[in-house]
Short mmCIF file of C-alpha atoms and ligand atoms in Angstrom, two decimals:
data_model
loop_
_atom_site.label_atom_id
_atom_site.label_comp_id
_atom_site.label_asym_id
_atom_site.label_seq_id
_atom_site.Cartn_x
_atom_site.Cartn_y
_atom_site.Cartn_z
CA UNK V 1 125.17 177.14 194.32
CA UNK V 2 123.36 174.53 192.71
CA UNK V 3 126.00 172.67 190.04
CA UNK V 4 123.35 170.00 188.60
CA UNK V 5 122.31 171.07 185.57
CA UNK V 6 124.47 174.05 185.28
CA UNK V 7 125.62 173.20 181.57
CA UNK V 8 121.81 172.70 180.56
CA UNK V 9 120.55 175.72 182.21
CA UNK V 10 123.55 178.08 180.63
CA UNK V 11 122.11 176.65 177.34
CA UNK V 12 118.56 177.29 177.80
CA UNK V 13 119.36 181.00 178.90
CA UNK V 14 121.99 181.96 176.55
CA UNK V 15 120.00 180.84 173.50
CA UNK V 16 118.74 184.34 172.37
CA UNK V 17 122.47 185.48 172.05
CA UNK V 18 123.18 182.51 169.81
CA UNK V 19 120.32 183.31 167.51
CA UNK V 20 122.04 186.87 166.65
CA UNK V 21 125.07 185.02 165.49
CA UNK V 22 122.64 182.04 163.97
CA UNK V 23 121.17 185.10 161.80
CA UNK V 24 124.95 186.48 160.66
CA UNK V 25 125.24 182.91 159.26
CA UNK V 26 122.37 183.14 157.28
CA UNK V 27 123.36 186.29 156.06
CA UNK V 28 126.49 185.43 154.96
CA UNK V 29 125.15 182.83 152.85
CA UNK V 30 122.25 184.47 151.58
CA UNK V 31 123.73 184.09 147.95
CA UNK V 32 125.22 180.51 148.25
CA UNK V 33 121.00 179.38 149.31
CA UNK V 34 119.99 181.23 146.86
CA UNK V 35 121.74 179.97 144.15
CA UNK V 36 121.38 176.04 145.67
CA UNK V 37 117.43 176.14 146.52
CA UNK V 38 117.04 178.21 142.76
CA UNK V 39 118.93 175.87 140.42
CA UNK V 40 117.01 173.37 140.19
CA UNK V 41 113.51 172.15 139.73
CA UNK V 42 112.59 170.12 143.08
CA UNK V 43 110.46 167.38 142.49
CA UNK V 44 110.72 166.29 146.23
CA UNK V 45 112.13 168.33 149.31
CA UNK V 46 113.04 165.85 152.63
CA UNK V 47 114.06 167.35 155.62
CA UNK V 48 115.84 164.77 158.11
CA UNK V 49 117.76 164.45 161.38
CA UNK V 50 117.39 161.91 164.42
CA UNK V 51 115.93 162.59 167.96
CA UNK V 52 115.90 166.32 168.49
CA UNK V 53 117.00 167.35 164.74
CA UNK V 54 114.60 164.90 163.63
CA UNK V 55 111.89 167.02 165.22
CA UNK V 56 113.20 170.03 163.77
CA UNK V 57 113.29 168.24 160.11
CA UNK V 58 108.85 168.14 160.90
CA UNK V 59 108.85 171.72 162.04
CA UNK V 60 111.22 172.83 159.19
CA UNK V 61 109.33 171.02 156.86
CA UNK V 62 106.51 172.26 157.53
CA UNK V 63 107.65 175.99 157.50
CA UNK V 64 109.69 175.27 154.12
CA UNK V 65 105.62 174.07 152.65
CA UNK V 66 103.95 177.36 154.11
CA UNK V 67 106.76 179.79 152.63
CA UNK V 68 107.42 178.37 149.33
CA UNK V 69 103.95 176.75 148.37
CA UNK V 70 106.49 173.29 147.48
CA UNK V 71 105.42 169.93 149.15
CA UNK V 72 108.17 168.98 151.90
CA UNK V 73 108.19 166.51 154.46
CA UNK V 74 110.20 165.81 158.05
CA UNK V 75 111.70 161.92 158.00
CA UNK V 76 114.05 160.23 160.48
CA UNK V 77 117.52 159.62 158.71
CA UNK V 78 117.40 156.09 159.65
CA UNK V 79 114.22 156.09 157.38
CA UNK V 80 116.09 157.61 154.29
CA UNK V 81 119.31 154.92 155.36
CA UNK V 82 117.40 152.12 155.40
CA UNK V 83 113.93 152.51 153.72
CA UNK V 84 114.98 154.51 150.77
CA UNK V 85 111.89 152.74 148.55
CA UNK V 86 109.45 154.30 150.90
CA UNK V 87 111.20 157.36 151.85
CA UNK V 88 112.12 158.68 147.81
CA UNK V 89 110.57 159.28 144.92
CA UNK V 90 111.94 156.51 142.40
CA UNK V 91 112.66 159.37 139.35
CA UNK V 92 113.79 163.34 139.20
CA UNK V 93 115.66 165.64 141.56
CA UNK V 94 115.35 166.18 145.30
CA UNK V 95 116.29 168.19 147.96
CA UNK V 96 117.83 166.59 151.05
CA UNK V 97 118.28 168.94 153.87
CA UNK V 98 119.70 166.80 157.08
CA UNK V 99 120.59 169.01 159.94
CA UNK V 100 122.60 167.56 163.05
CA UNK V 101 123.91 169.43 166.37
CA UNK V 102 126.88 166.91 166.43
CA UNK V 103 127.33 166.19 162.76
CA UNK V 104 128.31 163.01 163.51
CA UNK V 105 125.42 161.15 164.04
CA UNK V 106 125.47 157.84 161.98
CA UNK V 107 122.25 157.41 160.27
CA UNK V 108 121.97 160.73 159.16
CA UNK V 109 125.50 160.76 158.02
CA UNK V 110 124.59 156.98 156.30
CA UNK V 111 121.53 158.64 154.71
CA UNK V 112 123.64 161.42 153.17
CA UNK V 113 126.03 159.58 151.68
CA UNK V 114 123.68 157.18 150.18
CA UNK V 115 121.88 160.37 148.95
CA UNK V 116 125.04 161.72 147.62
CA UNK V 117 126.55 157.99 146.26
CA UNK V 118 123.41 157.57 143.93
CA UNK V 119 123.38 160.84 142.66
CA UNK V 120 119.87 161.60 144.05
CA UNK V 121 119.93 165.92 143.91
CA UNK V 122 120.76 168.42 146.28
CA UNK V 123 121.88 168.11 149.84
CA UNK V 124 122.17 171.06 152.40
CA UNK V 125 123.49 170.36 155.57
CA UNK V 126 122.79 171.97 158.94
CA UNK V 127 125.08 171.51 161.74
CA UNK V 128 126.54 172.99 164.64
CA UNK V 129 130.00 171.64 165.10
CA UNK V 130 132.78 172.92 162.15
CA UNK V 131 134.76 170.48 160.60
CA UNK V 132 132.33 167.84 161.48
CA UNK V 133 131.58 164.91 159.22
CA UNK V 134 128.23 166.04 157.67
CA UNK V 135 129.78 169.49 157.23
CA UNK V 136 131.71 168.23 154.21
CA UNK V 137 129.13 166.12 152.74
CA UNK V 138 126.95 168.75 151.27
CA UNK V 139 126.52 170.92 148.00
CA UNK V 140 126.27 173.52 150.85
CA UNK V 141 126.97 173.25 154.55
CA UNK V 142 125.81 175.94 156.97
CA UNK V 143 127.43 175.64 160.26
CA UNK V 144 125.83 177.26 163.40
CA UNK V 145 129.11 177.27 166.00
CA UNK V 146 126.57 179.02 168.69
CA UNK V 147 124.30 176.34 169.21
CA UNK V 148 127.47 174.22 170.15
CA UNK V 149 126.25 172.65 173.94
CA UNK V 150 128.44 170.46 176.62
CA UNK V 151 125.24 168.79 177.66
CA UNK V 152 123.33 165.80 176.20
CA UNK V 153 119.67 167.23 176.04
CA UNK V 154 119.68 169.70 172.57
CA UNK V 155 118.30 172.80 174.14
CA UNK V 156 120.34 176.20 172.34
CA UNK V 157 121.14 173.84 169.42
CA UNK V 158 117.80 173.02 168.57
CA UNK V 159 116.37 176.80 168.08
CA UNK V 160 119.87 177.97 166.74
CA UNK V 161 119.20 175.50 163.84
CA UNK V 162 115.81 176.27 164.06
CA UNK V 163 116.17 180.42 163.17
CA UNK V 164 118.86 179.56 160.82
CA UNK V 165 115.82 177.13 158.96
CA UNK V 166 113.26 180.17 159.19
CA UNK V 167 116.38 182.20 157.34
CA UNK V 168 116.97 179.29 154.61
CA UNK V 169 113.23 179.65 154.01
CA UNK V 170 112.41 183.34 153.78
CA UNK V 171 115.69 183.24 151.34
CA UNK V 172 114.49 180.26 149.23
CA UNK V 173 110.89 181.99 149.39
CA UNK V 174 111.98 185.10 148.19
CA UNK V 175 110.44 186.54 151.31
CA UNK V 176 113.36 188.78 152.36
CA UNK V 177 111.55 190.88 154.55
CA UNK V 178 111.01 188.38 156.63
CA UNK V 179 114.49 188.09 156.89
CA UNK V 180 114.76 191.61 158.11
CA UNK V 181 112.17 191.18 160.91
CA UNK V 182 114.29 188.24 162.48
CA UNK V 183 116.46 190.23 163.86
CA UNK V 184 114.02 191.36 166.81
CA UNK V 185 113.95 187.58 168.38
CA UNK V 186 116.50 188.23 170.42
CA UNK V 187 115.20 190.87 172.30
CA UNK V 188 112.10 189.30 173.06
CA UNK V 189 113.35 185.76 173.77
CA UNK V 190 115.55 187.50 176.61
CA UNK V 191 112.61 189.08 178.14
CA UNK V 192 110.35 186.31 177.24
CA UNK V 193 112.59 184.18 179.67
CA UNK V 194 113.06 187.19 182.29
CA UNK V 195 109.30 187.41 182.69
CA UNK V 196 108.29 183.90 182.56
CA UNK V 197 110.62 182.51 184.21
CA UNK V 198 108.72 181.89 187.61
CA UNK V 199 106.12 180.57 185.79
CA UNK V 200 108.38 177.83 184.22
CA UNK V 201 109.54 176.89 187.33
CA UNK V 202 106.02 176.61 188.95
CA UNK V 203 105.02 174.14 186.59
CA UNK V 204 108.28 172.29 186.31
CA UNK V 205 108.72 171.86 190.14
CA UNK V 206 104.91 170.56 190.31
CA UNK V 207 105.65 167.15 190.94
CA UNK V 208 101.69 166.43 191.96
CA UNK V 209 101.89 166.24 187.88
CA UNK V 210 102.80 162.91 187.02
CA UNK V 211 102.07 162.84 182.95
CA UNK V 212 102.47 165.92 180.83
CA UNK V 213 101.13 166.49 177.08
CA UNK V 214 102.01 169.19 174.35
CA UNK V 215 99.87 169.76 171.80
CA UNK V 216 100.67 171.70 168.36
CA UNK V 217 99.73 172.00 164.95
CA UNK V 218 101.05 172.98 161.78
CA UNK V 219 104.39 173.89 162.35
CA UNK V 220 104.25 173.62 166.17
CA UNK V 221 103.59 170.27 165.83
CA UNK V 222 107.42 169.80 165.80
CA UNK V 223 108.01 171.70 168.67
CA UNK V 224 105.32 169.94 170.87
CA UNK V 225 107.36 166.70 169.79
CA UNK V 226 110.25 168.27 171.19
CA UNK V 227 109.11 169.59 174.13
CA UNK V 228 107.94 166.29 175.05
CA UNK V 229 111.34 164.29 174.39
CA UNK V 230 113.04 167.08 177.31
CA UNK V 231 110.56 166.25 179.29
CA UNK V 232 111.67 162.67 179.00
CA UNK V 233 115.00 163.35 178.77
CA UNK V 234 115.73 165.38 181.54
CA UNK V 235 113.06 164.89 183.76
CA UNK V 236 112.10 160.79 183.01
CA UNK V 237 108.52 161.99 182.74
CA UNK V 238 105.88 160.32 181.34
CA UNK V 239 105.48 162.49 177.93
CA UNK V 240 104.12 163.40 174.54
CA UNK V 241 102.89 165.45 171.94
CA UNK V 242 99.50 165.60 170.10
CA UNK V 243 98.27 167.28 167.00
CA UNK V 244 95.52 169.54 168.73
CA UNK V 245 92.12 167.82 167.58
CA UNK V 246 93.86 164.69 167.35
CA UNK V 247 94.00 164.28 171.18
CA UNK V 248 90.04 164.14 170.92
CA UNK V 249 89.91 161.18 169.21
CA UNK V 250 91.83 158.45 172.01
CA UNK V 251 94.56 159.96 173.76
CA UNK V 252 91.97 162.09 176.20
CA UNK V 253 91.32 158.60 177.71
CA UNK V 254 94.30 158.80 179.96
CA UNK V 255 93.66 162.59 181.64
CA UNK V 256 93.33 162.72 184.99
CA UNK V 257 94.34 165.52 187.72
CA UNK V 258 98.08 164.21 187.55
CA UNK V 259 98.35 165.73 184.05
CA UNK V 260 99.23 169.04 182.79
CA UNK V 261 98.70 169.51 179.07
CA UNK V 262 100.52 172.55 177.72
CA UNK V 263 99.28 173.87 174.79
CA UNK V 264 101.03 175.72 171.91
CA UNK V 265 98.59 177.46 170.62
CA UNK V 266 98.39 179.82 167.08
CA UNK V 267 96.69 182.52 166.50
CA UNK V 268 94.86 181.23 163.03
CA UNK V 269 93.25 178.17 164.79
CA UNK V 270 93.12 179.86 168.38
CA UNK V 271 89.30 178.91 169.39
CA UNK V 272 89.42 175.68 168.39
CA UNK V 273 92.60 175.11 170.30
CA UNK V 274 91.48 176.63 172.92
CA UNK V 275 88.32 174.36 172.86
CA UNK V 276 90.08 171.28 173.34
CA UNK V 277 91.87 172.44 176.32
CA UNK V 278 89.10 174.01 177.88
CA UNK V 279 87.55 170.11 177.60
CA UNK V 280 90.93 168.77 178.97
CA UNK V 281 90.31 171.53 182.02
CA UNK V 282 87.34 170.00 182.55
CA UNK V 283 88.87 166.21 182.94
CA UNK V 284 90.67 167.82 185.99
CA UNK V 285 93.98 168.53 183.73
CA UNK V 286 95.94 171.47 184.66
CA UNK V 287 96.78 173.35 181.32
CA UNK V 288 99.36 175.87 180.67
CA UNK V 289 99.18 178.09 177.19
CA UNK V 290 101.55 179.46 175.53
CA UNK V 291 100.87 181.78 172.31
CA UNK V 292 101.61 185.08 170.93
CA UNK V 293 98.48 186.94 173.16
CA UNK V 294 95.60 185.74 175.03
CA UNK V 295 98.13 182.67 176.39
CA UNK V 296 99.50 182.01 180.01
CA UNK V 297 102.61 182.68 178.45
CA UNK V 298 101.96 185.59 175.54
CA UNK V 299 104.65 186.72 173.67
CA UNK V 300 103.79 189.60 172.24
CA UNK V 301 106.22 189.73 170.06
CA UNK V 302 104.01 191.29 166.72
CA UNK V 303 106.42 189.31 164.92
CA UNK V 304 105.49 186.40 161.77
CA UNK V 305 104.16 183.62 163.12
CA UNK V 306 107.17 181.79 161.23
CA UNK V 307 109.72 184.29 162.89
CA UNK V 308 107.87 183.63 166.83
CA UNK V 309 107.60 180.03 166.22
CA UNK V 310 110.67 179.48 167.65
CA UNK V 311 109.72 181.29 171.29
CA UNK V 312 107.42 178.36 172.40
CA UNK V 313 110.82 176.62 173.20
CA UNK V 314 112.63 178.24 175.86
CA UNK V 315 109.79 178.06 178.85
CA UNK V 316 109.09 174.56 177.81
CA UNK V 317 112.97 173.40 178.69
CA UNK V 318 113.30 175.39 181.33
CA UNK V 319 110.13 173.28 182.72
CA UNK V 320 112.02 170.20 182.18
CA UNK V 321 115.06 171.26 183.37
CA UNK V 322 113.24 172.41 186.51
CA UNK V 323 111.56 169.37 186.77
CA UNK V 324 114.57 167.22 186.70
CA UNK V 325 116.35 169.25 189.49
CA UNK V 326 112.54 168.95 191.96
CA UNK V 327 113.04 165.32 190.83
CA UNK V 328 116.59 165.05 192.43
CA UNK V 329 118.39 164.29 189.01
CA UNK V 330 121.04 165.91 186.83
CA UNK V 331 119.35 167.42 183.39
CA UNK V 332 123.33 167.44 181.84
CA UNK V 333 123.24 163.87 182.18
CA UNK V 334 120.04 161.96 181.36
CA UNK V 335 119.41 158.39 181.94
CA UNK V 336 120.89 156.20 179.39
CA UNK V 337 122.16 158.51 176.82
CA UNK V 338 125.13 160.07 174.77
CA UNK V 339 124.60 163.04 173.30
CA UNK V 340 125.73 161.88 169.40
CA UNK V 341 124.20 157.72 168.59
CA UNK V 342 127.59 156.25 167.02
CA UNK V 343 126.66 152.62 165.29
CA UNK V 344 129.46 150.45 164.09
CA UNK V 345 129.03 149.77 160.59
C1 F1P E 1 120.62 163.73 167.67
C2 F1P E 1 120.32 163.08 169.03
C3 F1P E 1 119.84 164.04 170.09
C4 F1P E 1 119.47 163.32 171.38
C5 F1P E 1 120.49 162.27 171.83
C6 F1P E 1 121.18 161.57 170.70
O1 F1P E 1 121.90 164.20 167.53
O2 F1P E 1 119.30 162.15 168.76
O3 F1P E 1 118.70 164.71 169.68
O4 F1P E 1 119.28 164.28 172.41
O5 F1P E 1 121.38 162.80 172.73
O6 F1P E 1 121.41 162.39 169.54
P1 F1P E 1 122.42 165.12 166.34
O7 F1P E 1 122.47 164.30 165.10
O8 F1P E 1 121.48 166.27 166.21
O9 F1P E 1 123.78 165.52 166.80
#
């Protein structure tokens, strides 16, 4: 029985259970975001984090701007700590949302209390861990126990956060049917990882690949970004994420038959997605798509794009976890790194 990676891999496959109970949090508080997204007139909405929550600040933001029709942007809390000129608006009320698996990461906490010391709006806080700092720092603090992980690579934390963003946002859009309908990820994240599976490993265990891409827009753009940093964290792999048409203009340069590009593609913006990897294909790449139909990897879910969103995850870590195992390493402990950044003050 393989042990490497054990903690990492329990993660990855237990994540759809941990979005039921991600969902019962968001009910719960349905009233409490309600009343703290209503109150007040926004005149800015920041979403922030660090590495992997960092990530999810883009994606979130960018789900927040689609649902509510309000302007919102994805910044690292180091940013916000220590470039608050370029990161604020100088006048009126904002709304800070940092989200953190440990809670205890220091620039986001440093960015919150700065927020919170100079009286700059709203703050909702996102974290995993109960009785963590960041869980007492907000107006409102959501805690998400089931994304809790013993490895260092976010896997189950990230889309447990994630769902309970997509809940935060239907509420705060007034879009409550939405709400209703997010109750069916479950079901097909479990047999999204039951039938891909095999095709996850493929790709991960491929070690005639030697650089791999994600590319994603809108919202996925996030995601791709994520995908990439377990790539590098588990796997030490050569890695990163595009805006589709973006990788047209400079990064195509470097494809050769070593890559794979995997593409996470949407159904809005599907053919000309689809024509920038069939170029890629022809550079002697070997792409991998993932989607809701039509995709390597469909989902078929006939869910909300916002609701599905959250599916392109699972198959992408369990490529970099597979990876890192072909590659003869341990994907619960990369190279390097802790799995919360303390800095002494
Ligand atoms: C954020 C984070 C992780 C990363 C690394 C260090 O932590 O950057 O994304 O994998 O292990 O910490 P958190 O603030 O979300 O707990």
């Amino acid at each position: 029985m393989e042990t490497r990676g054990r903690y990492t891999r329990e993660e990855i496959y237990s994540q759809p259970e941990s979005w039921k109970d991600a969902y019962e949090v968001i009910i719960t508080n349905k009233k409490a975001i309600q009343d703290t997204l209503l109150f007040h007139d926004q005149q800015q909405v920041l979403f922030t984090g660090c590495g992997s929550t960092y990530h999810l600040a883009c994606t979130a933001a960018a789900i927040f701007q689609e649902m509510t029709g309000l302007e919102a942007k994805g910044i690292p809390a180091s940013e916000l700590w220590l470039s608050p000129k370029s990161s604020y608006i100088s006048k009126g009320h904002i709304l800070l949302i940092a989200i953190s698996r440990s809670g205890e990461t220091t620039e986001t906490l440093q960015a919150c209390k700065a927020f919170t010391a100079n009286n700059r709006g709203s703050l909702i806080t996102f974290a995993c861990y109960p009785q963590s700092t960041l869980t007492q720092l907000g107006s409102l603090n959501l805690v998400f126990p089931s994304g809790m992980e013993k490895s260092i690579a976010q896997t189950r934390a990230f889309t447990t956060l994630l769902l309970g963003v997509v809940g935060l946002c239907a509420i705060g859009s007034n879009q409550l049917e939405i709400l209703d309908k997010m109750t069916a990820i479950s079901t097909v994240g479990r047999n999204l990882l039951i039938k891909f599976y095999s095709t996850a490993e493929t790709n991960g265990k491929n070690l005639g690949i030697d650089q791999i891409y994600f590319l994603g827009s809108g919202p996925r753009y996030g995601l791709a970004c994520e995908l990439a940093l377990k790539m590098k964290e588990m796997s030490l792999t050569h890695s990163e994420a595009f805006h589709f048409l973006e990788f047209r203009h400079g990064p195509k340069a470097i494809v050769n038959r070593k890559t794979l590009m995997v593409g996470l593609v949407s159904e809005h913006n599907f053919g000309h997605e689809f024509k920038v990897l069939e170029e890629i294909k022809e550079l002697g790449a070997q792409v991998l798509t993932i989607g809701e139909k039509g995709t390597d990897i469909s989902f078929n879910s006939g869910l909300e794009e916002v609701i599905r969103n959250i599916l392109y995850l699972p198959i992408g870590q369990m490529m970099a976890y597979e990876r890192s195992i072909a590659k003869g390493l341990d994907p619960d402990h990369p190279n390097n790194l802790d799995s919360v950044v303390k800095l002494s003050e």
